[in-house]
XYZ file of C-alpha atoms in Angstrom:
263
model
C 0.000 0.000 0.000
C 1.120 3.542 -0.789
C 0.047 6.225 1.677
C -0.035 9.816 0.420
C 0.059 12.662 2.936
C -1.011 15.972 1.387
C -2.193 19.393 2.567
C -4.616 21.752 0.832
C -4.449 25.230 2.288
C -6.551 28.265 1.332
C -7.726 26.844 -1.995
C -9.374 23.642 -3.183
C -8.537 24.173 -6.859
C -5.905 21.418 -6.998
C -7.857 18.738 -5.136
C -9.625 17.074 -8.051
C -6.623 17.531 -10.322
C -4.330 15.848 -7.807
C -6.801 12.988 -7.311
C -6.987 12.405 -11.075
C -3.258 12.288 -11.693
C -2.483 10.191 -8.630
C -5.047 7.648 -9.791
C -3.860 7.733 -13.407
C -0.203 7.096 -12.697
C -0.178 5.064 -9.462
C -0.100 1.412 -10.413
C -0.437 -0.018 -6.899
C -3.138 0.282 -4.205
C -3.035 3.597 -2.404
C -4.758 5.771 0.161
C -4.679 9.553 0.429
C -4.583 11.206 3.852
C -5.607 14.766 3.119
C -5.437 17.713 5.493
C -7.871 20.483 4.556
C -7.798 24.111 5.603
C -10.161 25.468 2.978
C -13.556 27.222 3.032
C -15.372 24.447 1.123
C -13.993 21.409 2.966
C -17.478 19.880 3.229
C -17.507 19.457 -0.565
C -14.825 16.784 -0.300
C -16.197 13.810 1.673
C -14.232 10.746 2.676
C -14.121 7.797 0.284
C -12.644 4.320 0.473
C -9.326 5.696 -0.796
C -9.336 9.170 0.711
C -9.504 10.320 4.343
C -9.950 14.029 4.991
C -8.884 15.862 8.141
C -10.134 19.311 9.083
C -7.017 21.112 10.301
C -8.511 24.593 10.514
C -8.130 24.474 14.305
C -4.586 23.091 14.271
C -1.284 24.959 14.347
C -0.870 26.773 11.031
C 2.622 25.483 10.293
C 3.579 23.276 7.352
C 5.876 21.031 9.418
C 3.201 20.491 12.083
C 0.571 19.494 9.555
C 2.899 17.056 7.810
C 3.626 15.424 11.163
C -0.103 15.439 11.962
C -0.772 13.324 8.876
C 2.201 10.998 9.275
C 1.206 10.266 12.885
C -2.189 9.073 11.676
C -0.727 7.007 8.869
C 1.721 5.339 11.261
C -1.219 4.044 13.317
C -2.570 1.937 10.446
C 0.284 1.300 7.993
C 2.503 -1.764 7.846
C 6.289 -1.612 7.761
C 6.463 -2.661 4.127
C 4.117 0.102 2.983
C 5.324 3.268 1.263
C 4.913 6.744 2.749
C 4.706 9.693 0.340
C 4.525 13.327 1.374
C 3.319 15.424 -1.539
C 2.318 19.069 -1.786
C -1.288 19.884 -2.556
C -0.241 21.340 -5.921
C 1.948 18.372 -6.885
C 1.114 15.018 -8.451
C 2.580 12.311 -10.715
C 2.916 13.253 -14.372
C 4.148 9.853 -15.540
C 4.457 6.291 -14.275
C 6.506 6.606 -11.094
C 6.080 3.516 -8.918
C 8.786 1.415 -10.681
C 11.191 4.354 -10.322
C 10.374 4.589 -6.630
C 10.946 0.886 -6.045
C 14.268 0.984 -7.844
C 15.357 4.053 -5.866
C 14.360 2.617 -2.469
C 16.118 -0.672 -3.206
C 19.459 1.072 -2.603
C 18.519 4.348 -0.857
C 16.507 5.186 2.223
C 14.744 8.153 0.616
C 13.436 9.125 -2.821
C 12.673 12.846 -2.772
C 12.748 16.039 -4.788
C 15.727 18.337 -4.391
C 15.066 21.815 -5.712
C 18.713 22.622 -6.457
C 17.616 25.314 -8.879
C 16.285 27.458 -6.006
C 19.049 29.549 -4.377
C 18.635 29.715 -0.609
C 21.783 31.530 0.532
C 20.470 32.209 4.030
C 20.532 28.485 4.822
C 23.666 26.776 6.074
C 25.607 24.738 3.524
C 25.205 21.610 5.655
C 21.435 21.839 5.139
C 21.542 21.857 1.340
C 20.379 20.338 -0.851
C 17.606 19.073 1.398
C 14.820 16.604 0.565
C 11.804 18.737 -0.282
C 8.315 17.899 1.022
C 6.699 18.687 -2.340
C 7.545 15.014 -2.975
C 9.267 12.860 -0.369
C 8.961 9.085 -0.205
C 10.352 6.329 1.961
C 9.192 3.125 3.598
C 6.892 3.244 6.591
C 9.425 1.094 8.441
C 12.227 3.600 7.885
C 10.113 6.584 8.980
C 8.741 4.737 11.998
C 11.933 3.025 13.168
C 13.929 6.251 13.110
C 11.119 8.343 14.620
C 11.481 10.872 11.800
C 9.802 14.261 11.749
C 9.492 17.496 9.792
C 10.302 19.469 12.937
C 12.050 22.819 12.550
C 14.858 24.320 14.634
C 15.228 28.093 14.198
C 18.380 28.019 16.364
C 20.064 26.069 13.549
C 18.600 28.320 10.846
C 16.485 25.288 9.999
C 13.198 27.048 9.360
C 12.441 25.120 6.187
C 10.887 21.647 6.156
C 13.610 19.163 5.281
C 16.650 21.076 6.532
C 16.968 19.079 9.766
C 16.263 15.856 7.885
C 19.206 16.663 5.606
C 21.505 17.095 8.612
C 20.232 13.847 10.138
C 20.733 12.030 6.832
C 24.365 13.086 6.692
C 24.918 12.173 10.332
C 23.456 8.686 9.921
C 24.805 8.033 6.420
C 21.370 7.771 4.849
C 21.015 8.568 1.151
C 18.400 10.195 -1.022
C 17.960 9.278 -4.668
C 17.066 12.807 -5.761
C 14.383 13.733 -8.224
C 15.865 16.745 -10.000
C 14.225 19.265 -12.293
C 13.877 17.735 -15.742
C 11.714 20.182 -17.681
C 12.031 20.215 -21.446
C 10.764 23.813 -21.295
C 10.796 26.330 -18.431
C 8.380 29.246 -18.266
C 9.570 30.067 -14.734
C 12.902 28.969 -13.225
C 11.231 27.320 -10.183
C 7.494 26.967 -10.639
C 5.784 24.469 -12.970
C 8.558 21.949 -12.435
C 8.908 18.369 -13.612
C 11.086 16.296 -11.282
C 12.723 13.018 -12.179
C 10.582 12.932 -15.340
C 7.618 11.776 -13.268
C 6.431 14.360 -10.696
C 4.834 17.744 -11.433
C 5.016 20.574 -8.875
C 3.053 23.685 -9.735
C 4.609 25.841 -7.015
C 2.862 28.537 -4.927
C -0.460 26.886 -5.701
C -1.532 26.832 -2.052
C -0.119 30.241 -1.147
C -1.257 32.491 -3.934
C -1.017 35.530 -1.664
C 2.779 35.070 -1.709
C 3.564 34.159 -5.284
C 7.335 34.379 -5.124
C 10.231 32.355 -3.785
C 13.930 32.698 -3.065
C 14.753 32.557 -6.756
C 12.673 35.677 -7.438
C 14.888 37.640 -5.055
C 18.381 36.209 -5.368
C 18.333 35.971 -9.167
C 17.749 39.750 -9.195
C 20.764 41.139 -7.291
C 19.298 44.617 -6.758
C 16.229 43.086 -5.081
C 18.155 41.773 -2.075
C 16.468 42.991 1.071
C 13.380 44.230 -0.775
C 9.869 43.214 0.219
C 8.572 41.512 -2.889
C 5.021 41.697 -1.553
C 5.199 45.363 -2.578
C 6.563 44.623 -6.055
C 3.313 43.702 -7.723
C 4.827 43.646 -11.196
C 6.699 40.495 -10.089
C 4.185 38.861 -7.761
C 1.238 39.797 -9.973
C 2.898 38.335 -13.046
C 3.664 35.109 -11.141
C 0.005 34.848 -10.073
C -1.216 35.460 -13.624
C 1.222 32.888 -14.962
C 0.093 30.394 -12.330
C -3.542 30.796 -13.372
C -2.631 30.503 -17.061
C -0.752 27.233 -16.539
C -3.424 25.824 -14.225
C -6.136 26.523 -16.802
C -4.086 24.856 -19.537
C -3.612 21.720 -17.420
C -7.284 21.630 -16.479
C -8.430 21.900 -20.105
C -5.891 19.547 -21.688
C -4.877 16.205 -20.176
C -1.805 16.145 -22.409
C -0.546 19.624 -21.591
C 1.984 18.691 -18.907
C 3.415 15.844 -20.966
C 3.550 17.768 -24.221
C 4.566 21.230 -23.018
C 6.719 20.689 -19.929
C 8.011 17.152 -20.500
C 8.250 17.141 -24.306
C 6.661 13.723 -24.679
C 3.485 12.493 -26.351
């Protein structure tokens, strides 16, 4: 069994899209544990494959909500099952289960590394870290090592995955990284294909803040600026996000044809 842990925050627009692509490209039995902090949560009832959790009253921190879901999965999953953390605006774009099995046969983790995103304020020992937009391992590995997405601001580890990276290096664990593999880029970070099998829209669940480290550090004169005030950048990113989302929604082949360059 494959257990997906995913969070949908502020918007429900990716829920049905994520369901469709997970089902299309996941060739083994699966269940989705879905945390919802959205206005229309009642429109998404539980099914045999999907369990929903209202997290509107829980701590509004990404790391906490990931741990919230993994704790519930650990109560029912078997050691041989697979645990997948995946962002609400991410989903498979190609057959991925054989790639996962091959990766986990010789590595403890199979996860995205967003090496294209400069994060100079993080310590070198924390990079590149396994990113929670797609992170997979066995239930046994997660459970046996009591793993967590906990943060530690004292170590400048205020990003999910930074402490896991340090623990990986300490213990000698390895990640088979899924790296950006786009045939075409319309943004240097968003709308990414990773390992030729996972799509990550980027900023889909935080449309109020439609920028990332790359939007600052790739523009040297922007260092120290508040990009929330630079609407020509953030507004363009939001418009581009809507344009790409609409194209994916209207055309089942768009991701494969446009971003992956395959039929």
